[in-house]
CSV table of C-alpha atoms in Angstrom, one decimal:
chain,number,residue,atom,x,y,z
A,264,UNK,CA,0.0,0.0,0.0
A,265,UNK,CA,1.4,3.4,-1.0
A,266,UNK,CA,0.3,6.6,0.5
A,267,UNK,CA,0.4,9.9,-1.3
A,268,UNK,CA,-2.7,9.8,-3.5
A,269,UNK,CA,-6.4,10.1,-2.7
A,270,UNK,CA,-7.3,6.9,-0.8
A,271,UNK,CA,-10.4,4.8,-0.9
A,272,UNK,CA,-12.3,4.7,2.4
A,273,UNK,CA,-11.8,1.6,4.4
A,274,UNK,CA,-15.0,-0.3,5.2
A,275,UNK,CA,-16.0,-0.3,8.8
A,276,UNK,CA,-13.7,2.6,9.8
A,277,UNK,CA,-14.8,6.1,10.6
A,278,UNK,CA,-12.0,8.0,8.9
A,279,UNK,CA,-11.4,11.6,9.6
A,280,UNK,CA,-11.6,13.7,6.4
A,281,UNK,CA,-8.5,15.3,5.2
A,282,UNK,CA,-6.0,12.8,6.6
A,283,UNK,CA,-5.3,10.8,3.5
A,284,UNK,CA,-4.8,7.1,4.2
A,285,UNK,CA,-4.6,7.7,8.0
A,286,UNK,CA,-7.7,7.1,10.1
A,287,UNK,CA,-7.4,9.7,12.8
A,288,UNK,CA,-5.3,12.1,14.7
A,289,UNK,CA,-4.7,12.5,18.4
A,290,UNK,CA,-2.9,14.5,21.0
A,291,UNK,CA,-1.2,11.9,23.2
A,292,UNK,CA,-0.3,12.8,26.7
A,293,UNK,CA,-0.4,16.3,28.2
A,294,UNK,CA,-0.5,18.8,25.4
A,295,UNK,CA,-1.9,22.3,26.6
A,296,UNK,CA,-1.9,23.4,23.0
A,297,UNK,CA,-3.8,21.1,20.6
A,298,UNK,CA,-2.1,19.8,17.5
A,299,UNK,CA,-3.6,19.5,14.1
A,300,UNK,CA,-2.9,18.0,10.6
A,301,UNK,CA,-3.9,18.5,7.0
A,302,UNK,CA,-3.3,16.4,3.9
A,303,UNK,CA,-2.8,18.1,0.6
A,304,UNK,CA,-3.8,15.5,-1.9
A,305,UNK,CA,-2.5,17.5,-4.9
A,306,UNK,CA,1.0,17.8,-3.4
A,307,UNK,CA,0.9,14.5,-1.5
A,308,UNK,CA,2.0,16.4,1.7
A,309,UNK,CA,1.0,16.1,5.3
A,310,UNK,CA,1.4,19.3,7.3
A,311,UNK,CA,1.4,18.4,11.0
A,312,UNK,CA,1.6,20.7,14.0
A,313,UNK,CA,2.3,19.2,17.4
A,314,UNK,CA,2.9,20.3,21.0
A,315,UNK,CA,3.9,18.4,24.0
A,316,UNK,CA,6.9,18.3,26.3
A,317,UNK,CA,8.8,15.3,25.0
A,318,UNK,CA,9.0,11.7,23.8
A,319,UNK,CA,11.3,10.4,26.6
A,320,UNK,CA,11.5,8.8,30.0
A,321,UNK,CA,8.3,7.1,31.1
A,322,UNK,CA,5.6,9.1,29.4
A,323,UNK,CA,5.1,11.0,26.1
A,324,UNK,CA,3.3,14.1,24.9
A,325,UNK,CA,3.0,14.8,21.1
A,326,UNK,CA,0.6,14.9,18.2
A,327,UNK,CA,0.0,11.7,16.3
A,328,UNK,CA,-1.6,11.1,12.9
A,329,UNK,CA,-2.3,7.3,12.8
A,330,UNK,CA,-4.0,4.2,11.6
A,331,UNK,CA,-4.4,0.8,13.2
A,332,UNK,CA,-2.9,-2.1,11.3
A,333,UNK,CA,-1.0,-5.4,11.7
A,334,UNK,CA,2.0,-7.2,10.2
A,335,UNK,CA,5.3,-6.3,8.8
A,336,UNK,CA,5.7,-2.7,7.6
A,337,UNK,CA,8.0,-0.5,5.5
A,338,UNK,CA,7.5,3.2,6.3
A,339,UNK,CA,9.3,6.1,4.6
A,340,UNK,CA,8.8,9.9,4.3
A,341,UNK,CA,10.7,13.1,3.5
A,342,UNK,CA,10.6,15.4,6.5
A,343,UNK,CA,11.1,19.2,6.5
A,344,UNK,CA,10.9,21.8,9.3
A,345,UNK,CA,9.5,24.8,7.4
A,346,UNK,CA,10.3,27.2,10.2
A,347,UNK,CA,14.0,27.5,11.0
A,348,UNK,CA,15.3,28.2,14.5
A,349,UNK,CA,12.8,26.1,16.5
A,350,UNK,CA,13.6,24.0,19.5
A,351,UNK,CA,16.7,21.9,18.9
A,352,UNK,CA,14.9,18.9,20.5
A,353,UNK,CA,11.7,19.0,18.6
A,354,UNK,CA,11.0,15.7,16.9
A,355,UNK,CA,9.2,14.6,13.7
A,356,UNK,CA,9.0,11.1,12.2
A,357,UNK,CA,7.4,7.7,12.1
A,358,UNK,CA,6.0,5.9,15.1
A,359,UNK,CA,4.6,2.3,15.7
A,360,UNK,CA,2.9,2.3,19.1
A,361,UNK,CA,1.0,-0.3,21.1
A,362,UNK,CA,-1.7,2.2,22.3
A,363,UNK,CA,-2.6,5.8,22.6
A,364,UNK,CA,-1.8,5.9,26.4
A,365,UNK,CA,1.0,8.3,27.2
A,366,UNK,CA,3.2,5.5,28.7
A,367,UNK,CA,2.7,3.0,25.9
A,368,UNK,CA,5.5,0.9,24.5
A,369,UNK,CA,6.5,2.2,21.1
A,370,UNK,CA,9.3,2.4,18.4
A,371,UNK,CA,9.9,5.6,16.5
A,372,UNK,CA,12.3,6.9,13.8
A,373,UNK,CA,12.7,10.6,14.3
A,374,UNK,CA,14.6,13.7,13.2
A,375,UNK,CA,15.3,16.3,15.8
A,376,UNK,CA,15.3,20.1,15.2
A,377,UNK,CA,19.1,20.1,15.3
A,378,UNK,CA,19.4,17.2,12.9
A,379,UNK,CA,20.0,14.4,15.4
A,380,UNK,CA,18.4,11.3,14.0
A,381,UNK,CA,17.5,8.3,16.2
A,382,UNK,CA,15.6,5.1,16.7
A,383,UNK,CA,13.8,5.5,20.0
A,384,UNK,CA,11.8,2.9,21.9
A,385,UNK,CA,10.1,2.0,25.1
A,386,UNK,CA,9.9,-1.7,25.9
A,387,UNK,CA,7.3,-1.8,28.7
A,388,UNK,CA,4.4,0.5,29.9
A,389,UNK,CA,6.0,3.4,31.8
A,390,UNK,CA,9.5,2.2,31.1
A,391,UNK,CA,12.3,4.6,30.3
A,392,UNK,CA,12.8,5.5,26.6
A,393,UNK,CA,16.0,4.1,25.0
A,394,UNK,CA,17.6,5.1,21.7
A,395,UNK,CA,20.0,4.1,19.0
A,396,UNK,CA,21.6,7.2,17.4
A,397,UNK,CA,22.2,7.3,13.7
A,398,UNK,CA,25.4,8.4,12.0
A,399,UNK,CA,23.6,10.7,9.6
A,400,UNK,CA,22.4,14.2,10.7
A,401,UNK,CA,19.4,16.0,9.2
A,402,UNK,CA,18.5,13.4,6.5
A,403,UNK,CA,16.1,14.2,3.8
A,404,UNK,CA,14.3,10.9,4.1
A,405,UNK,CA,13.7,8.7,7.1
A,406,UNK,CA,12.3,5.2,7.3
A,407,UNK,CA,11.2,2.6,9.8
A,408,UNK,CA,10.8,-1.1,9.1
A,409,UNK,CA,9.0,-3.7,11.1
A,410,UNK,CA,9.7,-7.4,10.5
A,411,UNK,CA,8.2,-9.4,13.3
A,412,UNK,CA,9.8,-8.1,16.5
A,413,UNK,CA,12.7,-6.4,14.7
A,414,UNK,CA,12.6,-2.7,14.0
A,415,UNK,CA,15.1,-0.9,11.8
A,416,UNK,CA,15.8,2.8,11.2
A,417,UNK,CA,17.1,3.9,7.8
A,418,UNK,CA,17.8,7.3,6.5
A,419,UNK,CA,19.2,9.1,3.4
A,420,UNK,CA,20.4,12.5,2.4
A,421,UNK,CA,19.2,14.3,-0.7
A,422,UNK,CA,20.0,12.1,-3.8
A,423,UNK,CA,21.7,9.5,-1.6
A,424,UNK,CA,21.0,5.8,-1.2
A,425,UNK,CA,19.4,4.9,2.1
A,426,UNK,CA,21.6,3.5,4.9
A,427,UNK,CA,20.3,1.3,7.7
A,428,UNK,CA,21.3,3.1,10.9
A,429,UNK,CA,20.2,0.7,13.7
A,430,UNK,CA,18.0,-2.2,14.6
A,431,UNK,CA,16.4,-3.4,17.9
A,432,UNK,CA,14.2,-6.3,19.1
A,433,UNK,CA,10.9,-5.3,20.8
A,434,UNK,CA,7.6,-7.2,21.1
A,435,UNK,CA,4.5,-5.2,20.0
A,436,UNK,CA,1.2,-7.1,19.7
A,437,UNK,CA,-1.0,-6.6,16.7
A,438,UNK,CA,-2.9,-4.5,16.0
A,439,UNK,CA,-0.6,-1.5,16.5
A,440,UNK,CA,-1.0,2.3,15.9
A,441,UNK,CA,1.2,3.4,13.0
A,442,UNK,CA,1.7,7.0,11.8
A,443,UNK,CA,3.4,10.3,11.7
A,444,UNK,CA,4.3,12.4,14.8
A,445,UNK,CA,5.4,15.8,15.8
A,446,UNK,CA,6.6,16.8,19.3
A,447,UNK,CA,7.4,20.4,20.1
A,448,UNK,CA,9.6,19.7,23.2
A,449,UNK,CA,7.8,22.7,24.7
A,450,UNK,CA,4.4,22.3,26.4
A,451,UNK,CA,3.5,25.9,25.5
A,452,UNK,CA,4.5,25.8,21.8
A,453,UNK,CA,3.5,24.2,18.6
A,454,UNK,CA,6.0,23.0,16.0
A,455,UNK,CA,5.2,22.2,12.4
A,456,UNK,CA,6.7,19.6,10.1
A,457,UNK,CA,5.9,18.7,6.5
A,458,UNK,CA,6.0,15.1,5.4
A,459,UNK,CA,6.0,14.2,1.7
A,460,UNK,CA,6.6,11.1,-0.5
A,461,UNK,CA,4.9,9.2,2.3
A,462,UNK,CA,5.1,5.5,1.9
A,463,UNK,CA,3.5,2.8,4.0
A,464,UNK,CA,3.9,-0.8,2.6
A,465,UNK,CA,2.6,-4.0,4.2
A,466,UNK,CA,4.7,-7.2,3.7
A,467,UNK,CA,4.3,-10.8,4.6
A,468,UNK,CA,5.8,-11.7,8.0
A,469,UNK,CA,9.4,-12.6,7.9
A,470,UNK,CA,11.0,-15.3,10.1
A,471,UNK,CA,14.5,-16.2,11.0
A,472,UNK,CA,13.8,-19.7,9.7
A,473,UNK,CA,13.4,-18.5,6.1
A,474,UNK,CA,15.9,-20.4,3.9
A,475,UNK,CA,19.3,-18.8,3.6
A,476,UNK,CA,18.4,-15.2,4.5
A,477,UNK,CA,20.9,-12.5,3.7
A,478,UNK,CA,22.5,-10.8,6.7
A,479,UNK,CA,23.2,-7.2,7.5
A,480,UNK,CA,25.7,-6.3,10.2
A,481,UNK,CA,26.0,-3.1,12.3
A,482,UNK,CA,29.0,-2.2,14.4
A,483,UNK,CA,27.6,-0.3,17.4
A,484,UNK,CA,28.8,1.3,20.6
A,485,UNK,CA,27.0,1.8,23.8
A,486,UNK,CA,27.7,3.6,27.1
A,487,UNK,CA,27.9,1.7,30.3
A,488,UNK,CA,24.7,3.4,31.5
A,489,UNK,CA,22.9,2.2,28.4
A,490,UNK,CA,21.8,5.7,27.5
A,491,UNK,CA,24.0,6.3,24.5
A,492,UNK,CA,23.8,3.7,21.7
A,493,UNK,CA,25.1,4.5,18.2
A,494,UNK,CA,25.6,2.7,14.9
A,495,UNK,CA,29.1,3.5,13.7
A,496,UNK,CA,29.5,1.2,10.7
A,497,UNK,CA,27.0,-0.9,8.7
A,498,UNK,CA,27.3,-3.3,5.8
A,499,UNK,CA,25.6,-6.2,4.1
A,500,UNK,CA,27.0,-9.6,4.9
A,501,UNK,CA,28.4,-10.8,8.2
A,502,UNK,CA,31.3,-9.3,10.1
A,503,UNK,CA,32.0,-10.1,13.7
A,504,UNK,CA,33.7,-9.5,17.1
A,505,UNK,CA,35.1,-6.0,17.3
A,506,UNK,CA,38.2,-5.2,19.4
A,507,UNK,CA,38.6,-1.5,20.3
A,508,UNK,CA,42.2,-0.4,19.7
A,509,UNK,CA,44.3,0.6,22.8
A,510,UNK,CA,44.6,4.2,21.5
A,511,UNK,CA,40.8,4.4,20.9
A,512,UNK,CA,41.2,5.2,17.2
A,513,UNK,CA,40.0,2.0,15.5
A,514,UNK,CA,38.1,-1.2,15.8
A,515,UNK,CA,39.4,-4.6,14.5
A,516,UNK,CA,36.8,-7.1,13.3
A,517,UNK,CA,36.8,-10.3,11.2
A,518,UNK,CA,34.9,-10.8,7.9
A,519,UNK,CA,35.2,-13.6,5.4
A,520,UNK,CA,38.3,-15.0,6.9
A,521,UNK,CA,40.2,-11.7,7.0
A,522,UNK,CA,40.8,-9.0,9.7
A,523,UNK,CA,39.6,-5.4,8.9
A,524,UNK,CA,40.4,-2.1,10.7
A,525,UNK,CA,37.6,0.4,10.9
A,526,UNK,CA,38.7,4.0,11.9
A,527,UNK,CA,36.6,5.6,14.7
A,528,UNK,CA,36.8,8.8,12.7
A,529,UNK,CA,34.8,7.2,9.9
A,530,UNK,CA,35.3,6.0,6.4
A,531,UNK,CA,35.6,2.4,5.0
A,532,UNK,CA,37.4,-0.4,6.8
A,533,UNK,CA,40.8,-1.4,5.5
A,534,UNK,CA,42.1,-4.9,5.1
A,535,UNK,CA,44.8,-5.9,7.6
A,536,UNK,CA,47.7,-7.9,6.1
A,537,UNK,CA,47.8,-11.2,8.0
A,538,UNK,CA,50.0,-13.0,5.5
A,539,UNK,CA,49.0,-16.6,5.0
A,540,UNK,CA,46.4,-16.5,7.7
A,541,UNK,CA,43.3,-15.9,5.6
A,542,UNK,CA,40.8,-18.1,7.4
A,543,UNK,CA,40.5,-16.0,10.6
A,544,UNK,CA,37.5,-16.6,12.8
A,545,UNK,CA,35.9,-14.4,15.5
A,546,UNK,CA,38.4,-15.1,18.3
A,547,UNK,CA,41.0,-12.4,18.1
A,548,UNK,CA,42.3,-9.6,20.3
A,549,UNK,CA,45.0,-7.0,21.1
A,550,UNK,CA,48.1,-7.2,23.3
A,551,UNK,CA,48.1,-4.8,26.3
A,552,UNK,CA,50.5,-2.4,24.5
A,553,UNK,CA,48.4,-2.5,21.3
A,554,UNK,CA,51.2,-3.6,19.1
A,555,UNK,CA,50.2,-7.2,18.5
A,556,UNK,CA,47.0,-9.0,17.5
A,557,UNK,CA,46.2,-12.6,18.4
A,558,UNK,CA,44.2,-14.3,15.8
A,559,UNK,CA,42.5,-17.7,15.5
A,560,UNK,CA,43.0,-19.1,12.0
A,561,UNK,CA,41.6,-22.3,10.5
A,562,UNK,CA,43.5,-23.2,7.4
A,563,UNK,CA,42.2,-26.7,7.4
A,564,UNK,CA,39.9,-28.3,10.0
A,565,UNK,CA,41.3,-27.1,13.3
A,566,UNK,CA,41.7,-23.5,14.5
A,567,UNK,CA,45.2,-22.5,15.6
A,568,UNK,CA,46.3,-19.3,17.3
A,569,UNK,CA,48.8,-16.9,15.7
A,570,UNK,CA,50.2,-13.5,16.4
A,571,UNK,CA,50.6,-10.7,13.9
A,572,UNK,CA,51.6,-7.0,14.2
A,573,UNK,CA,48.6,-4.6,14.4
A,574,UNK,CA,50.3,-2.8,11.5
A,575,UNK,CA,50.1,-6.0,9.4
A,576,UNK,CA,52.6,-8.8,8.7
A,577,UNK,CA,53.2,-12.5,8.6
A,578,UNK,CA,51.7,-14.7,11.3
A,579,UNK,CA,53.7,-16.4,14.0
A,580,UNK,CA,52.2,-19.7,15.2
A,581,UNK,CA,51.6,-20.0,19.0
A,582,UNK,CA,49.5,-23.2,19.4
A,583,UNK,CA,50.6,-26.1,17.1
A,584,UNK,CA,47.7,-28.2,18.4
A,585,UNK,CA,44.1,-27.5,17.5
A,586,UNK,CA,41.4,-26.6,17.7
A,587,UNK,CA,42.4,-23.6,19.8
A,588,UNK,CA,40.5,-20.4,20.1
A,589,UNK,CA,42.1,-17.2,21.5
A,590,UNK,CA,40.1,-15.2,24.1
A,591,UNK,CA,42.4,-13.4,26.6
A,592,UNK,CA,45.8,-11.7,27.0
A,593,UNK,CA,47.4,-11.4,30.4
A,594,UNK,CA,47.9,-7.7,31.6
A,595,UNK,CA,51.7,-8.2,31.6
A,596,UNK,CA,51.6,-9.3,27.9
A,597,UNK,CA,53.3,-12.6,28.6
A,598,UNK,CA,50.5,-15.2,28.4
A,599,UNK,CA,47.5,-16.0,26.2
A,600,UNK,CA,44.3,-17.7,27.5
A,601,UNK,CA,42.2,-19.8,25.1
A,602,UNK,CA,39.6,-22.5,24.7
A,603,UNK,CA,40.8,-25.7,23.2
A,604,UNK,CA,39.5,-29.2,22.5
A,605,UNK,CA,41.8,-31.9,23.7
A,606,UNK,CA,40.7,-35.6,23.7
A,607,UNK,CA,37.0,-34.6,23.1
A,608,UNK,CA,36.7,-32.1,25.9
A,609,UNK,CA,36.7,-28.3,25.6
A,610,UNK,CA,38.6,-26.6,28.4
A,611,UNK,CA,40.6,-23.4,29.3
A,612,UNK,CA,44.3,-23.3,28.6
A,613,UNK,CA,47.1,-20.8,28.8
A,614,UNK,CA,50.4,-20.6,26.9
A,615,UNK,CA,53.4,-18.2,26.8
A,616,UNK,CA,53.2,-15.6,24.1
A,617,UNK,CA,56.7,-16.7,23.1
A,618,UNK,CA,55.5,-20.2,22.6
A,619,UNK,CA,56.0,-23.4,24.7
A,620,UNK,CA,54.0,-25.9,26.6
A,621,UNK,CA,50.3,-25.2,27.2
A,622,UNK,CA,48.8,-25.5,30.6
A,623,UNK,CA,45.3,-26.9,31.2
A,624,UNK,CA,43.3,-24.9,33.8
A,625,UNK,CA,39.9,-26.5,33.8
A,626,UNK,CA,38.9,-30.2,34.0
A,627,UNK,CA,35.1,-30.1,34.6
A,628,UNK,CA,32.8,-32.1,32.3
A,629,UNK,CA,31.2,-30.1,29.6
A,630,UNK,CA,32.3,-26.9,27.9
A,631,UNK,CA,34.5,-24.2,29.5
A,632,UNK,CA,35.0,-21.3,27.1
A,633,UNK,CA,35.7,-17.5,26.8
A,634,UNK,CA,38.6,-16.8,29.2
A,635,UNK,CA,39.5,-13.2,29.7
A,636,UNK,CA,41.8,-11.7,32.3
A,637,UNK,CA,40.9,-9.1,34.9
A,638,UNK,CA,43.0,-5.9,34.5
A,639,UNK,CA,44.9,-6.6,37.7
A,640,UNK,CA,45.8,-10.1,36.5
A,641,UNK,CA,44.3,-11.8,39.6
A,642,UNK,CA,41.5,-13.6,37.9
A,643,UNK,CA,40.5,-15.2,34.6
A,644,UNK,CA,36.8,-14.9,33.9
A,645,UNK,CA,35.2,-17.6,31.8
A,646,UNK,CA,31.9,-19.3,31.0
A,647,UNK,CA,31.1,-22.9,31.9
A,648,UNK,CA,28.1,-25.3,31.6
A,649,UNK,CA,29.3,-27.6,34.5
A,650,UNK,CA,26.2,-26.8,36.6
A,651,UNK,CA,23.7,-27.2,33.8
A,652,UNK,CA,23.1,-23.8,32.2
A,653,UNK,CA,26.0,-21.8,30.8
A,654,UNK,CA,27.1,-19.4,33.6
A,655,UNK,CA,30.0,-17.0,34.3
A,656,UNK,CA,32.8,-18.2,36.5
A,657,UNK,CA,36.2,-17.0,37.5
A,658,UNK,CA,39.5,-18.6,38.7
A,659,UNK,CA,43.0,-17.6,39.6
A,660,UNK,CA,45.5,-17.6,36.7
A,661,UNK,CA,46.8,-21.0,37.8
A,662,UNK,CA,43.3,-22.5,37.6
A,663,UNK,CA,42.7,-22.6,41.4
A,664,UNK,CA,39.9,-21.1,43.2
A,665,UNK,CA,37.2,-21.7,40.6
A,666,UNK,CA,33.9,-20.0,41.6
A,667,UNK,CA,30.6,-19.3,40.0
A,668,UNK,CA,29.7,-15.6,39.4
A,669,UNK,CA,26.2,-15.6,37.8
A,670,UNK,CA,23.4,-17.7,39.2
A,671,UNK,CA,20.3,-17.2,37.0
A,672,UNK,CA,17.9,-18.9,34.5
A,673,UNK,CA,19.8,-17.7,31.4
A,674,UNK,CA,22.8,-18.9,29.4
A,675,UNK,CA,25.6,-16.4,29.9
A,676,UNK,CA,28.7,-16.3,27.6
A,677,UNK,CA,31.9,-14.3,27.0
A,678,UNK,CA,32.5,-12.2,30.1
A,679,UNK,CA,34.8,-9.2,29.6
A,680,UNK,CA,36.1,-7.1,32.5
A,681,UNK,CA,36.5,-3.4,31.9
A,682,UNK,CA,40.1,-2.0,31.8
A,683,UNK,CA,39.4,0.0,35.0
A,684,UNK,CA,38.3,-3.1,36.9
A,685,UNK,CA,34.8,-1.8,37.6
A,686,UNK,CA,32.5,-3.7,35.3
A,687,UNK,CA,31.9,-7.1,33.7
A,688,UNK,CA,29.9,-7.3,30.5
A,689,UNK,CA,28.7,-10.5,29.0
A,690,UNK,CA,26.3,-12.0,26.4
A,691,UNK,CA,23.0,-13.6,27.5
A,692,UNK,CA,20.8,-16.1,25.6
A,693,UNK,CA,17.5,-17.5,26.7
A,694,UNK,CA,17.4,-20.7,28.7
A,695,UNK,CA,16.4,-22.9,25.8
A,696,UNK,CA,19.2,-21.9,23.4
A,697,UNK,CA,22.0,-24.5,23.0
A,698,UNK,CA,25.5,-23.2,22.3
A,699,UNK,CA,26.1,-19.7,21.1
A,700,UNK,CA,24.5,-19.7,17.7
A,701,UNK,CA,23.9,-16.6,15.5
A,702,UNK,CA,20.6,-14.9,14.7
A,703,UNK,CA,19.1,-15.0,18.2
A,704,UNK,CA,17.4,-12.6,20.5
A,705,UNK,CA,20.1,-11.9,23.0
A,706,UNK,CA,21.0,-9.3,25.7
A,707,UNK,CA,24.2,-7.6,26.7
A,708,UNK,CA,24.3,-7.5,30.5
A,709,UNK,CA,26.6,-5.7,32.8
A,710,UNK,CA,27.4,-6.1,36.5
A,711,UNK,CA,29.9,-4.5,39.0
A,712,UNK,CA,33.1,-6.5,39.4
A,713,UNK,CA,33.0,-5.7,43.1
A,714,UNK,CA,29.7,-7.6,43.3
A,715,UNK,CA,26.0,-6.9,42.6
A,716,UNK,CA,23.2,-8.1,40.2
A,717,UNK,CA,23.5,-7.9,36.4
A,718,UNK,CA,21.4,-5.3,34.6
A,719,UNK,CA,20.4,-5.3,30.9
A,720,UNK,CA,22.6,-3.0,28.8
A,721,UNK,CA,21.0,-3.7,25.5
A,722,UNK,CA,18.6,-6.1,23.8
A,723,UNK,CA,19.4,-7.0,20.2
A,724,UNK,CA,19.4,-9.6,17.4
A,725,UNK,CA,22.7,-11.3,17.4
A,726,UNK,CA,24.7,-14.0,19.3
A,727,UNK,CA,27.7,-15.5,17.6
A,728,UNK,CA,29.9,-12.6,16.6
A,729,UNK,CA,28.3,-10.0,18.8
A,730,UNK,CA,30.8,-9.8,21.6
A,731,UNK,CA,32.9,-13.0,21.5
A,732,UNK,CA,36.1,-11.1,22.5
A,733,UNK,CA,37.1,-8.0,24.5
A,734,UNK,CA,35.7,-4.8,23.0
A,735,UNK,CA,36.0,-2.2,25.8
A,736,UNK,CA,37.0,1.4,24.8
A,737,UNK,CA,40.1,2.6,26.6
A,738,UNK,CA,38.0,5.2,28.4
A,739,UNK,CA,36.0,2.3,30.1
A,740,UNK,CA,32.8,4.3,29.5
A,741,UNK,CA,31.8,2.6,26.2
A,742,UNK,CA,32.1,-0.8,24.5
A,743,UNK,CA,31.6,-2.1,21.0
A,744,UNK,CA,29.4,-4.9,19.7
A,745,UNK,CA,27.8,-6.2,16.5
A,746,UNK,CA,24.1,-6.6,15.9
A,747,UNK,CA,22.5,-8.3,12.9
A,748,UNK,CA,19.4,-8.1,10.7
A,749,UNK,CA,18.1,-10.9,8.5
A,750,UNK,CA,16.8,-9.9,5.0
A,751,UNK,CA,14.2,-11.8,3.2
A,752,UNK,CA,15.6,-14.2,0.6
């Protein structure tokens, strides 16, 4: 269904005249000044004036032009603020909302008065609003896609191809309210936005089980308080496992067997020369001084660990026996920690960086994986399924003193202490998920290293490749991860 021309009335619905395809308009929340909207059929334009204090925290106040519908949706519109100099935080864009209550769960794709573009969402009634910020500022066109429980923001400048700027997982139950919004960010004011080339398309529901879906990957960063989440690089295909460089200027990730370096300042990633190691997987990471990169390379059947300079160069073999998967580097730079299969059992091992005999640290039945050192070198954190579900554990560097850290009803993987020793971040799957597969609804969770309960940092579509290896920023206030989106085949 395309909007923009004179629509036919829908049977059984009392449509308000002058709203095009939309059924009605409402002021949501406390709006001392009433909003309004008109549709110019000749121009295909919606001119919407809205008041309200904000779309944020636990309640909203704005003007909404909407219809009720169900299923997967592709939404797009050009958005213009005809009056310059308005409130920098005014918002205009698309919204998909559970109800017209001011505290309703929702997802929106909005452009602010100062050009900031974001995917905003509230997961539960009265819950705090979260957001994923786009790279682009003041786009000409903004879009919002719904495919099942996955919502994606895309945007484009004038004459440019659209870029997907972020995706989140959130459950909204059909039917939902879908439409255009304007919020003044000032209870005593009205702000006006003009929407043109408005498109609303329904599609059949997509599912992760569709045969061989194409994947899109987004490199994202998030602050430890969860309030600042941004997409910093996006591409079709699968890339995985970012490491944040020690100087804070780049991310290293793997794609199609190679290692790439993505500048924090922007631009396209460059291929890192790893010599003959051209089958790299997602277990790689930096030395404490940032000069070396440990990689796990699978030239045949078994993954082996090598070291290469971060400036590029030939690989030096560390583990002659495989499979071996790198996960941690000791703070003094002398020892590597890794997961390895020996005699049919996966356990945690260490080995000197200069090579030599490996040391087995765990002997429990089942999988032990994901070792990463605390910054003071006193502990190795890892995940183990020895008590049933996969949980986070820690031990001393010689393997003694093994103790369970998380005790919950989830499967927890890949724990990474922050460089300042304050936080532990890890990946969480639902109870029924076996292993650490891709294309799952997962959570990033964080907890104080000094003790305390985990809290959710982000919910996303991901799993394998999201945060397999250390990805903390040097400032300890942010970390990097990869989220994914499945495209219909």
